[in-house]
Short mmCIF file of C-alpha atoms and ligand atoms in Angstrom, two decimals:
data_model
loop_
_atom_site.label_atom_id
_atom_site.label_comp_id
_atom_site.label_asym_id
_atom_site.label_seq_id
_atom_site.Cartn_x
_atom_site.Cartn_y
_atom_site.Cartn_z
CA UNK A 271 3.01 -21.43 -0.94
CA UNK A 272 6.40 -21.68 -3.13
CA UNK A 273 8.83 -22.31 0.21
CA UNK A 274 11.02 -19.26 1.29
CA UNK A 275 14.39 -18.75 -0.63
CA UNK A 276 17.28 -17.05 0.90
CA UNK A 277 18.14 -13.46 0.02
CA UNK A 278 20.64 -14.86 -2.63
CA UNK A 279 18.20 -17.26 -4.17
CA UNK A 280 15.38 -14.73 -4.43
CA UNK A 281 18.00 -12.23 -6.19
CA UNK A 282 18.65 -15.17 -8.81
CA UNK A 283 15.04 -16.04 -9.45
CA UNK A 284 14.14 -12.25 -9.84
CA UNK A 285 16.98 -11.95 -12.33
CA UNK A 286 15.98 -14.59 -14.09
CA UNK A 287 12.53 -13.64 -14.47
CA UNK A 288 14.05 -9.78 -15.77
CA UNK A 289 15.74 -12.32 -18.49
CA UNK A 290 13.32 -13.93 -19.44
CA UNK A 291 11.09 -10.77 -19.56
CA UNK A 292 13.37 -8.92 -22.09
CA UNK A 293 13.98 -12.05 -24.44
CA UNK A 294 10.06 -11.73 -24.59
CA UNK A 295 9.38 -8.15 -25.48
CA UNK A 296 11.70 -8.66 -27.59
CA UNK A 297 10.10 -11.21 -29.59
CA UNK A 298 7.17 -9.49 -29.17
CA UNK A 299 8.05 -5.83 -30.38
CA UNK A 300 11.61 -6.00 -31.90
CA UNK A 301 13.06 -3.84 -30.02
CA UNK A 302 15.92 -4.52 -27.64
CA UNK A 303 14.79 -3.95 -23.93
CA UNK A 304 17.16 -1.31 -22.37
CA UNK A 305 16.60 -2.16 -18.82
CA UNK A 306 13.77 -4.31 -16.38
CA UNK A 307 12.92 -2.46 -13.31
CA UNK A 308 11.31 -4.30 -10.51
CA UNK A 309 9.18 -3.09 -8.21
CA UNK A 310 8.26 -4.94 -4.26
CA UNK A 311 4.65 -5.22 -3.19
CA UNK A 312 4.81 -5.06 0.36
CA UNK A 313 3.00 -5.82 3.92
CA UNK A 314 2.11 -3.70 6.70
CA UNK A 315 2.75 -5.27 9.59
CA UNK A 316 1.21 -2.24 11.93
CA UNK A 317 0.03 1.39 11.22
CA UNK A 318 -3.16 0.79 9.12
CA UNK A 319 -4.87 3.83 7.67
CA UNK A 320 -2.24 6.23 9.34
CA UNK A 321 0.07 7.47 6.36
CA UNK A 322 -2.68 9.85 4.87
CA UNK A 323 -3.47 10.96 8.13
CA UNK A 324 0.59 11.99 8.54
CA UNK A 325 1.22 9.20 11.04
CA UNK A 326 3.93 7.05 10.91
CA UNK A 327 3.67 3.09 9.03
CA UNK A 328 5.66 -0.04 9.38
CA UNK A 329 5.73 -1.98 6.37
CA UNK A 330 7.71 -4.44 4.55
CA UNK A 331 8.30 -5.08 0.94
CA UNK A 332 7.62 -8.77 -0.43
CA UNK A 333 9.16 -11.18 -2.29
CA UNK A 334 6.65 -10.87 -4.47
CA UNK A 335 6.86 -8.00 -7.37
CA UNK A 336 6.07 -6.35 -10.65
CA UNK A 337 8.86 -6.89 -13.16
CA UNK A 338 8.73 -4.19 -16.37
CA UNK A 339 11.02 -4.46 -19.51
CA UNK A 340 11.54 -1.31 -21.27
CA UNK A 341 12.36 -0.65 -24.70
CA UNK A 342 12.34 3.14 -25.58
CA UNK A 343 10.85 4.54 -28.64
CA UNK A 344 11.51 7.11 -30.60
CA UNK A 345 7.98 8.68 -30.24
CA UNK A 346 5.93 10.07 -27.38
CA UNK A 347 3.48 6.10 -27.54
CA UNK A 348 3.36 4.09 -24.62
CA UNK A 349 2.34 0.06 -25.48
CA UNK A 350 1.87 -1.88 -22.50
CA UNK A 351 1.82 -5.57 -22.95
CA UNK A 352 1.23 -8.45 -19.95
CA UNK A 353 2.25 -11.77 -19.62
CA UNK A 354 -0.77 -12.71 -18.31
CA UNK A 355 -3.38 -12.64 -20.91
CA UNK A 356 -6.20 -11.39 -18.98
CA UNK A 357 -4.46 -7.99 -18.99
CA UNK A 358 -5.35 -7.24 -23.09
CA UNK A 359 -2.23 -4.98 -24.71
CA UNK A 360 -3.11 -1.25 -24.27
CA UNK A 361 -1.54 2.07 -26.02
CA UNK A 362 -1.36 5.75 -25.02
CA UNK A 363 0.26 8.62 -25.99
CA UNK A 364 2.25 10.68 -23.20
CA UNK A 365 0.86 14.12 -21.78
CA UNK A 366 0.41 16.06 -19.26
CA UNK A 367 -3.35 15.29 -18.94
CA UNK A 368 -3.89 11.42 -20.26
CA UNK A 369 -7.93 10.40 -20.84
CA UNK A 370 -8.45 7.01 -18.37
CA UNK A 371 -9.58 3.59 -19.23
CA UNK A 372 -12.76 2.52 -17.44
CA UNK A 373 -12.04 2.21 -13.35
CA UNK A 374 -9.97 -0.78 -12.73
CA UNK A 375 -8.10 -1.53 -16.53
CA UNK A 376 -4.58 -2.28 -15.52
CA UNK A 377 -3.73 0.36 -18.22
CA UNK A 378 -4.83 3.22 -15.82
CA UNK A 379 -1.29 2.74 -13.06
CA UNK A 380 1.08 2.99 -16.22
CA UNK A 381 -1.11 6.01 -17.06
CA UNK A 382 -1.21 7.30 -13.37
CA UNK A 383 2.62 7.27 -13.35
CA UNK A 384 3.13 8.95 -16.93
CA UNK A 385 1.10 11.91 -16.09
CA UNK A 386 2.79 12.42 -12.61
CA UNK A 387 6.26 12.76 -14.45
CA UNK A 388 5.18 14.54 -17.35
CA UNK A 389 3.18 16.89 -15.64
CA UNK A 390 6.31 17.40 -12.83
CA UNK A 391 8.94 17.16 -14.77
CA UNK A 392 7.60 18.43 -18.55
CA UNK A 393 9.23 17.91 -21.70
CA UNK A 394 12.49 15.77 -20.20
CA UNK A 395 9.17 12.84 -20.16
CA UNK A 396 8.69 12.97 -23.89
CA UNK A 397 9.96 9.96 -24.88
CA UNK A 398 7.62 6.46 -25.01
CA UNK A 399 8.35 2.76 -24.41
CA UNK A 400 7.06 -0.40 -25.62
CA UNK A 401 7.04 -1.53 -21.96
CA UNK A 402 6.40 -5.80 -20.59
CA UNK A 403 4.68 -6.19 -17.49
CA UNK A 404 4.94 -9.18 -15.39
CA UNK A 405 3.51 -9.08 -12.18
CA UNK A 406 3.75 -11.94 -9.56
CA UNK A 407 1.91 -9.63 -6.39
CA UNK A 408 -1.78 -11.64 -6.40
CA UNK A 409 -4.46 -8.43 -6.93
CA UNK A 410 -6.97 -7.21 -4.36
CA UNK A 411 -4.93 -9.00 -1.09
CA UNK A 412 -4.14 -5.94 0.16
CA UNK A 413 -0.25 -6.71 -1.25
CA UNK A 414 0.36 -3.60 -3.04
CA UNK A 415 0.33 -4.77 -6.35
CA UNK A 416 -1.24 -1.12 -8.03
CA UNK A 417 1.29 0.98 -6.64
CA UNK A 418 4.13 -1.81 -7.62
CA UNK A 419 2.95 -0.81 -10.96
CA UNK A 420 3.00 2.09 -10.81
CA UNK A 421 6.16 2.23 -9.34
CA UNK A 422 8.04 -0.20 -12.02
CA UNK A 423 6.04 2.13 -14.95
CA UNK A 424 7.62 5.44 -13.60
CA UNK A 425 11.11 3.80 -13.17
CA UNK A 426 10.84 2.62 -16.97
CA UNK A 427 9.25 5.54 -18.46
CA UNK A 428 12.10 7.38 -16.33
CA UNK A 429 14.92 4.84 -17.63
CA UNK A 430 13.58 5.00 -21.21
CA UNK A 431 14.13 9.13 -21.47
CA UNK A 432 17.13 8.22 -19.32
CA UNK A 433 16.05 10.86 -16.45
CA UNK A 434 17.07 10.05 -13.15
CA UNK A 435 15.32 10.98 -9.99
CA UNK A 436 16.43 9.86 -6.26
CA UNK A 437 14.47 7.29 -4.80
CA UNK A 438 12.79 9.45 -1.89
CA UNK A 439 11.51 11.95 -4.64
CA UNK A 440 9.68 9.44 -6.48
CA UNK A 441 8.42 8.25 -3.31
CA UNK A 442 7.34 11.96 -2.87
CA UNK A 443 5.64 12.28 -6.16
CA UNK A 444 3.89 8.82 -6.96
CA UNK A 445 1.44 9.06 -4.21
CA UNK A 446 -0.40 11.97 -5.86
CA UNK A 447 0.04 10.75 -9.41
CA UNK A 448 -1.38 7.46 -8.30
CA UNK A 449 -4.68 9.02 -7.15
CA UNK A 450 -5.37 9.21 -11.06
CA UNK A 451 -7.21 6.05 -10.36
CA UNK A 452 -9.63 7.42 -7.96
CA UNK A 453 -8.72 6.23 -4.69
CA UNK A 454 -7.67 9.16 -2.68
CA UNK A 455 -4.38 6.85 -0.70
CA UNK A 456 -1.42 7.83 1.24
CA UNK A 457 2.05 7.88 0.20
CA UNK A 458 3.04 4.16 1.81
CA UNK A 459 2.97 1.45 -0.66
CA UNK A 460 4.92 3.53 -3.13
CA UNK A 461 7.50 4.61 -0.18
CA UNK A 462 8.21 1.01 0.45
CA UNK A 463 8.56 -0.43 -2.39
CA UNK A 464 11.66 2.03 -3.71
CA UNK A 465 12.71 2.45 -0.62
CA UNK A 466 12.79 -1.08 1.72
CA UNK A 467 15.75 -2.21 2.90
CA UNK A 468 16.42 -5.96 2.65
CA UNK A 469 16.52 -8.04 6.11
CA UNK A 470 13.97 -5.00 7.59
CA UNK A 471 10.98 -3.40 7.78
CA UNK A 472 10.27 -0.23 7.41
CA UNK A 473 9.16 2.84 9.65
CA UNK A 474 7.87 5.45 7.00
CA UNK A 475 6.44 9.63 8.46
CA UNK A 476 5.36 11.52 6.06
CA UNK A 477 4.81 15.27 4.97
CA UNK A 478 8.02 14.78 5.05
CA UNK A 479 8.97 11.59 4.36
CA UNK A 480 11.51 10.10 6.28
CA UNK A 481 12.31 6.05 6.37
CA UNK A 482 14.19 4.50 9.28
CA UNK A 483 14.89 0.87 9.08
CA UNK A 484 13.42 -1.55 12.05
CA UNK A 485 14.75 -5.03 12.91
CA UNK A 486 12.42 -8.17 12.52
CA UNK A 487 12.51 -10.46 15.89
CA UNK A 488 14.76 -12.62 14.90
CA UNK A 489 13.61 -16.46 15.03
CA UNK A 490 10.10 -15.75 13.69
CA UNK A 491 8.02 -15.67 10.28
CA UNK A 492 5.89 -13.23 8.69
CA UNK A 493 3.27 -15.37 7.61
CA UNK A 494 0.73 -13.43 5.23
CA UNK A 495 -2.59 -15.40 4.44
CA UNK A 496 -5.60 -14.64 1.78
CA UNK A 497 -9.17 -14.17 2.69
CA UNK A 498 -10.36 -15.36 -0.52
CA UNK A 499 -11.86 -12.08 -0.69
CA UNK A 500 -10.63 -9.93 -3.31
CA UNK A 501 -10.94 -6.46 -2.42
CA UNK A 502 -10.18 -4.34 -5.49
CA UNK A 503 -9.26 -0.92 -4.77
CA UNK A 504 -10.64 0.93 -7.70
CA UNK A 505 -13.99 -1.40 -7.62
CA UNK A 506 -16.61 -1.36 -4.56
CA UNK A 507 -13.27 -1.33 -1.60
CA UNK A 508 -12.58 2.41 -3.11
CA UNK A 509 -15.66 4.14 -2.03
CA UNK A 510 -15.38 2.78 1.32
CA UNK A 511 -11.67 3.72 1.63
CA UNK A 512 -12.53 6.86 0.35
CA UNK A 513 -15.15 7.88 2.69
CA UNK A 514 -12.61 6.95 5.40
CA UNK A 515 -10.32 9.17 4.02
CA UNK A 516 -12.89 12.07 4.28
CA UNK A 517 -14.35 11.08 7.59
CA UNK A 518 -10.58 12.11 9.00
CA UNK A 519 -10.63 15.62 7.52
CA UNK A 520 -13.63 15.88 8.91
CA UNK A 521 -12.26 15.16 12.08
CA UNK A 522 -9.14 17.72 11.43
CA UNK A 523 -11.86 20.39 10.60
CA UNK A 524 -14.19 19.81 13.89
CA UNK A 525 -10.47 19.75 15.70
CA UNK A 526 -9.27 22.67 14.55
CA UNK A 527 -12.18 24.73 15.28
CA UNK A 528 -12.28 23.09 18.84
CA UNK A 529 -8.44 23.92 19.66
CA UNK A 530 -9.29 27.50 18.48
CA UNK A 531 -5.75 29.74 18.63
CA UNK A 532 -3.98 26.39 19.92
CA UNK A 533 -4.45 24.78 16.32
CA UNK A 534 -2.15 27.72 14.86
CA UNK A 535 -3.28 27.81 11.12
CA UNK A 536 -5.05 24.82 11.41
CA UNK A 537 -4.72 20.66 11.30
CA UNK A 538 -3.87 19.58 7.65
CA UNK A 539 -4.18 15.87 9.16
CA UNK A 540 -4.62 14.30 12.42
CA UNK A 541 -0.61 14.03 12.65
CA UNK A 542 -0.35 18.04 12.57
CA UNK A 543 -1.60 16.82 16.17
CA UNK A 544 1.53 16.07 16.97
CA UNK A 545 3.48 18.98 16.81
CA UNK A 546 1.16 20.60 19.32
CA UNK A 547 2.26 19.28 22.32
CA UNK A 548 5.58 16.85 21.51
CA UNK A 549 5.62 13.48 23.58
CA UNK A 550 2.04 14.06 24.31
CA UNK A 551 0.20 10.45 23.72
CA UNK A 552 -2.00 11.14 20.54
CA UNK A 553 -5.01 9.56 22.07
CA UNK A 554 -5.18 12.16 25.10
CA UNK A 555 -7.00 14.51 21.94
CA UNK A 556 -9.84 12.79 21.44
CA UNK A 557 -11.84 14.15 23.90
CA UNK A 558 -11.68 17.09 22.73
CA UNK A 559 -13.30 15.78 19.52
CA UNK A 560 -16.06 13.85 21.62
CA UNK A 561 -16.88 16.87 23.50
CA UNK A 562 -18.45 18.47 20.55
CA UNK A 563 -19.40 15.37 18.74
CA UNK A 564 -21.44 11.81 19.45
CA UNK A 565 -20.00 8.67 18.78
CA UNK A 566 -22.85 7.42 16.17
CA UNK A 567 -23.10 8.03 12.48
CA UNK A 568 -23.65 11.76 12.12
CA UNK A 569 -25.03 13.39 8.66
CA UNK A 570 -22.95 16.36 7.23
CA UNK A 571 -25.80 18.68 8.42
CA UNK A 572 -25.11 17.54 12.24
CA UNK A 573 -21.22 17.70 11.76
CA UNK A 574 -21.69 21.25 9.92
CA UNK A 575 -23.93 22.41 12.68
CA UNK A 576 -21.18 21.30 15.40
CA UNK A 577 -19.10 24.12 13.96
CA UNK A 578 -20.91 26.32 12.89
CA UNK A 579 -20.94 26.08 9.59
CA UNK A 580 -23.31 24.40 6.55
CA UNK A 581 -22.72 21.34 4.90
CA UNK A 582 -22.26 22.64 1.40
CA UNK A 583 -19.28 24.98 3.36
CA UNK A 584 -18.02 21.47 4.67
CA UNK A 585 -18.06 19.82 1.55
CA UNK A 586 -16.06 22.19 -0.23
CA UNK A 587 -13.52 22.30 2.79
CA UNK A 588 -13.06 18.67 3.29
CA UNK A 589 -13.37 18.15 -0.81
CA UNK A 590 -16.01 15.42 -0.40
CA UNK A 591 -17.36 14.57 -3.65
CA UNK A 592 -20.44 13.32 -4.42
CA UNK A 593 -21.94 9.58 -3.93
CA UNK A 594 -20.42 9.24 -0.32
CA UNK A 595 -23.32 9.01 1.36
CA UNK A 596 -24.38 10.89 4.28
CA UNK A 597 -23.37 8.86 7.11
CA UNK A 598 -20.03 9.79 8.92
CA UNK A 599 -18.06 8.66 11.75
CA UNK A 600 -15.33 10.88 12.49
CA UNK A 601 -14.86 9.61 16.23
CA UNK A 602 -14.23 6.70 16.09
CA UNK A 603 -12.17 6.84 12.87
CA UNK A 604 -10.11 9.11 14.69
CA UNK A 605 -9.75 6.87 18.35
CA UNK A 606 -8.41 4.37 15.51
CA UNK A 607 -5.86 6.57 14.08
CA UNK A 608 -4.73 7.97 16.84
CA UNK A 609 -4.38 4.82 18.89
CA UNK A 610 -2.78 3.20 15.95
CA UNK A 611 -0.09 6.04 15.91
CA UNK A 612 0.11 5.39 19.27
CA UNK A 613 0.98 1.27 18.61
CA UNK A 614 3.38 1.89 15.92
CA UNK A 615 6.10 3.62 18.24
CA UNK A 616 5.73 1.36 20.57
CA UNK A 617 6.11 -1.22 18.50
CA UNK A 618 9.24 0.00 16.90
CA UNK A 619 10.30 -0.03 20.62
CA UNK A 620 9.27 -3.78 21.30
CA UNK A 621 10.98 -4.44 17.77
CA UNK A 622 14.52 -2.85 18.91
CA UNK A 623 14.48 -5.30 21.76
CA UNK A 624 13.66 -7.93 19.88
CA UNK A 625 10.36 -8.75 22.02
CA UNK A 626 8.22 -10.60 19.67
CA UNK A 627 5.16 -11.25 22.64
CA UNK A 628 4.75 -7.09 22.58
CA UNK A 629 4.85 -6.77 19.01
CA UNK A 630 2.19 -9.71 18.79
CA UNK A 631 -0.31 -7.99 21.43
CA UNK A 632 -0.12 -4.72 19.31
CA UNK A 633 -0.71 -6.65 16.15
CA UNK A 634 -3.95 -7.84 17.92
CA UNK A 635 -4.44 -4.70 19.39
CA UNK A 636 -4.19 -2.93 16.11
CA UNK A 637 -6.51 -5.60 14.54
CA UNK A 638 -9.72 -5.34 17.04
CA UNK A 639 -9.48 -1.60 16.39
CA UNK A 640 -9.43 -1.75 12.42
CA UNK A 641 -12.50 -3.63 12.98
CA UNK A 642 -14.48 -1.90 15.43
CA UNK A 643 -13.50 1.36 14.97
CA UNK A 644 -12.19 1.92 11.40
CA UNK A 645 -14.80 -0.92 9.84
CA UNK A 646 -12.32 -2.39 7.81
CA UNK A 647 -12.99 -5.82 8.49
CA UNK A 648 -15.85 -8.32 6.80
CA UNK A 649 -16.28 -12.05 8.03
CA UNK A 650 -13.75 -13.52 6.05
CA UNK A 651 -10.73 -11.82 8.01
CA UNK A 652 -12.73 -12.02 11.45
CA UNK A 653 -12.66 -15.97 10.65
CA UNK A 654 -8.75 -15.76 9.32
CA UNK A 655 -7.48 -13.94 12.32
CA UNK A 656 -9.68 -15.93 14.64
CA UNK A 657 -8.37 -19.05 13.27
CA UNK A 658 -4.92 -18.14 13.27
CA UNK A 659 -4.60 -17.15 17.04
CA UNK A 660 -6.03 -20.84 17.69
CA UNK A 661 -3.13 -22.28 15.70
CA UNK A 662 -0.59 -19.93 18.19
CA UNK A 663 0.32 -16.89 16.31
CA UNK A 664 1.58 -14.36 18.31
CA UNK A 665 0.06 -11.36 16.36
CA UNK A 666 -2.73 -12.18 13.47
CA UNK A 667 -4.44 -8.92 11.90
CA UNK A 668 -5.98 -7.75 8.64
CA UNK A 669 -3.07 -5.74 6.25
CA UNK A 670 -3.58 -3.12 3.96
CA UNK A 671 -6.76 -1.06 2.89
CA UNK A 672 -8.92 -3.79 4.15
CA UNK A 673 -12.55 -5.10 3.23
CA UNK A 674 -11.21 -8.66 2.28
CA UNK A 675 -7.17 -8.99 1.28
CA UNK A 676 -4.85 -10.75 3.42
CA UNK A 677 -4.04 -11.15 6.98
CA UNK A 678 -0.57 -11.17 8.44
CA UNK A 679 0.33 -13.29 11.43
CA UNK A 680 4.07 -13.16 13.36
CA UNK A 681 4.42 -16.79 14.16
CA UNK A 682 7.66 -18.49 15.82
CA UNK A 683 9.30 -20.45 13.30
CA UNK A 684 9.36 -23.50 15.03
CA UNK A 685 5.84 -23.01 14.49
CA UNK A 686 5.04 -22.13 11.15
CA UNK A 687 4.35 -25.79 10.03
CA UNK A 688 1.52 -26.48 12.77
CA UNK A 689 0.22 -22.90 12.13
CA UNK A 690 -0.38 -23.45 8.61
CA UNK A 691 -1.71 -26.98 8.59
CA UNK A 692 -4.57 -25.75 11.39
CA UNK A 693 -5.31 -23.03 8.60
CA UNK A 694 -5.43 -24.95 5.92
CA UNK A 695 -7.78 -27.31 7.39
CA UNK A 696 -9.73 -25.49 9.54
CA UNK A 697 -10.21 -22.09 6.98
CA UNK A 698 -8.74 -23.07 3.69
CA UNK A 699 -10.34 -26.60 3.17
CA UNK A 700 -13.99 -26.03 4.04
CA UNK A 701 -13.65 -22.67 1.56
CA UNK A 702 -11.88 -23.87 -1.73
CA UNK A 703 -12.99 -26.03 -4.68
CA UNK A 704 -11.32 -28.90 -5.09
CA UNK A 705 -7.77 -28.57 -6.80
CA UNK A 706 -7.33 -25.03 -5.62
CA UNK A 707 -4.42 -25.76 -3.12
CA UNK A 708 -4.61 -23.85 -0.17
CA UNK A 709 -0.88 -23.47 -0.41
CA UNK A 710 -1.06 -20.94 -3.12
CA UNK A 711 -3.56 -18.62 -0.56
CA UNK A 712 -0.78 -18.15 2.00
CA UNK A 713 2.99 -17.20 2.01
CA UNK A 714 5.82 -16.69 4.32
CA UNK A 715 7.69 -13.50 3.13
CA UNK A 716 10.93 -11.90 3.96
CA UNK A 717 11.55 -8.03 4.31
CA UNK A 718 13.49 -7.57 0.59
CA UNK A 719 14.78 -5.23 -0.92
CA UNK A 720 13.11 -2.39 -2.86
CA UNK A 721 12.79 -1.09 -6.73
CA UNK A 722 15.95 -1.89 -8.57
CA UNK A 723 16.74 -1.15 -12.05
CA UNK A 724 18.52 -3.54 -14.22
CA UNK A 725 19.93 -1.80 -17.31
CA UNK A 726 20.69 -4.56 -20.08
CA UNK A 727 24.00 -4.85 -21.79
CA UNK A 728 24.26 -5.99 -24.88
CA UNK A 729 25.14 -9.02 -24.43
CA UNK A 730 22.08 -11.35 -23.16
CA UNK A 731 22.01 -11.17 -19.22
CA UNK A 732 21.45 -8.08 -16.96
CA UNK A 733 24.01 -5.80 -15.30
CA UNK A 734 22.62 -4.17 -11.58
CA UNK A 735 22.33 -0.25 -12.22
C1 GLA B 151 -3.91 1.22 0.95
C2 GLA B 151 -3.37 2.61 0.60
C3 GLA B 151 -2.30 3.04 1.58
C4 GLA B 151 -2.79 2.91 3.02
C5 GLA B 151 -3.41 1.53 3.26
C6 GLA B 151 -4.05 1.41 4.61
O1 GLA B 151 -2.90 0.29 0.77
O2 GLA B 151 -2.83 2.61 -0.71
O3 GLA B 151 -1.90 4.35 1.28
O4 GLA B 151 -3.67 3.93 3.34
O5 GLA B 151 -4.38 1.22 2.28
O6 GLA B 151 -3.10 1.48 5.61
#
């Protein structure tokens, strides 16, 4: 864990890095970089598996990021080089349709975001980059760092044909030019990290967006700690994230066909719930769901017959494509999102009173429900989050897709220092080889800031854009 710096500090350090970062592609490409962008990864701290539901989130971006330094070209080639050397240099020409790399090459999220703007915005995207990556988010913790990269790619492939584009547009657009890589995710992790607000966190609705920032009880830390289990969203994690995905459209479709005339035109999402009877707890729906089906795992055929339809109707509706599986649980996946909805307003209520003990119970609340109901969890969190509420955290609960990642745990600052020695030695040391510091697993982040874009002058250091 490098120990928190204050907002000024962090700004320093990130600038620095940006500096460092164009000296570098310059000596690697001669050319002069034109401007670093840098993009937040972020935390959820409550509203798991909402956003592509329609339901609101409340994130936080991270001091941790993905730095890019762009240096336009005079053709339509995009070379992507990493300062890590596991990430081997990649090229790619832009268009509106650009062939992938195999699932999970880091060159597919550059890719994902050139396709999104050339196919929305045409022939002002015509111009490539040599573009250097640096990212400092770790991967598959649940952190963000994909959509951080694709974030900091659209900003520079935006900078480099010097088109701009208002924050909440992007934050519109990247979501669906992100699902180039497979997984079929909502619109928050892009949404936060252009448009966090330093000192906060975040409530994000969608379809349409809005962002309203929330205050952080004051006097306590956001303490986010790793699993060791990587869960990679474009490896085994996307399949299962996936299927969740389709096992709430399923749930929209049995809905809608149970509300009848009262559904209107019919639920795009579980939020479209919502709007049919305002101020209505979103919970009080879901008998209407159990009425027509069971709680267990039910095979497309049973779901199909509920309606009255066939499965090869109800694959074509809900677009499930193949390799799913055949085992769905739309209940309970939907008593999850429902109740989660549910725990995010009233946490944004706790949070404007500053009453950190409420907050924590709906962390914990939102936690045993990812687990039993959404079947996000694997052993590795259970013994995190377990461990952390012995060391006196007030909230502990998996973040993110889930399936391994991090947890995130609201602790009182006094203490943080406790709380982390009982992890270390009652998770971290039993679990780690020996010179792998368990200090590097967990970090205590503040709510920053989000993308920025540093255009270079040209004299060496950075001016803010
Ligand atoms: C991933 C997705 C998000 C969101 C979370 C779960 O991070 O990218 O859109 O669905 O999982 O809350």
């Amino acid at each position: 864990m490098t120990a928190p710096l204050d907002a000024g500090s962090h700004e320093a350090f990130e600038h620095d890095r940006g500096n460092r970062l164009a000296a570098d592609l310059r000596r690697i490409c001669r050319r002069r970089a034109t401007a670093v962008m840098r993009a937040p990864g972020r935390v959820n701290l409550l509203g798991e598996h909402t956003d592509y539901n329609g339901l609101p989130v409340l994130p936080m971006a991270i001091d941790r990021s993905v730095l890019v330094a762009v240096a336009p070209r005079p053709d339509a080639i995009v070379r992507l080089f990493n300062t890590a050397p596991r990430f081997a240099a990649r090229r790619y020409s832009l268009a509106g349709s650009i062939p992938p790399d195999p699932p999970g090459d880091w060159a597919n999220y550059s890719k994902a975001a050139a396709q999104g703007l050339v196919r929305a915005y045409g022939a002002r995207i015509r111009r490539g980059a040599d573009l250097l990556v640096e990212g400092t988010i770790p991967s598959g913790a649940g952190l963000s760092s994909s959509s951080a990269l694709v974030v900091a790619n659209a900003l520079a492939l935006l900078s480099a044909n010097q088109v701009d584009i208002p924050y909440p547009d992007l934050a519109e657009l990247l979501p669906a030019a992100e699902r180039y890589v497979g997984t079929l995710s909502g619109g928050m992790d892009q949404a936060v990290s252009l448009l966090a607000q330093p000192g906060h966190a975040l409530r994000i609705d969608f379809f349409p967006l809005r962002v309203r920032p929330v205050p952080l009880p004051p006097g306590h830390s956001v303490v986010v700690c790793h699993s060791l289990v990587e869960a990679e969203k474009s490896g085994a994690a996307r399949d299962a994230y996936n299927l969740r995905v389709i096992e709430c459209r399923l749930a929209c479709h049995v809905l809608t066909h149970t509300l009848g005339a009262r559904a209107g035109h019919g639920l795009r999402t579980l939020g479209d719930l919502a709007t049919l009877a305002p101020g209505r707890p979103l919970i009080d729906w879901l008998p209407r769901l159990s009425a027509v089906l069971p709680e267990r795992r039910l095979s497309l055929a049973e779901i199909a017959a509920a309606v009255g339809t066939t499965s090869e109707a109800l694959r074509i509706r809900c677009e499930i494509q193949p390799g799913l599986g055949d085992a769905f649980s739309p209940v309970r996946r939907t008593r999850h999102v429902l109740s989660e909805a549910d725990r995010v307003e009233r946490a944004e209520d706790a949070l404007a009173h500053g009453d950190a003990a409420t907050f924590g119970e709906l962390m914990d609340a939102s936690h045993a429900s990812c687990r039993d109901d959404y079947e996000i969890s694997c052993p590795a969190l259970e013994d995190l989050v377990g461990c952390a509420r012995e060391a006196g955290a007030l909230g502990a609960r998996l973040t993110g897709a889930g399936f391994g990642g991090c947890t995130v745990n609201l602790v009182r600052d006094a203490d943080v220092p406790p709380f982390l020695a009982h992890l270390d030695r009652t998770f971290y040391a039993p679990r780690l080889r020996q010179g792998d510091a368990a200090a590097s697993h967990r970090f205590i982040f503040h709510p920053r800031r989000g993308a920025e874009v540093w255009r270079r002058q040209e004299q060496p250091g950075l001016a803010s854009a």
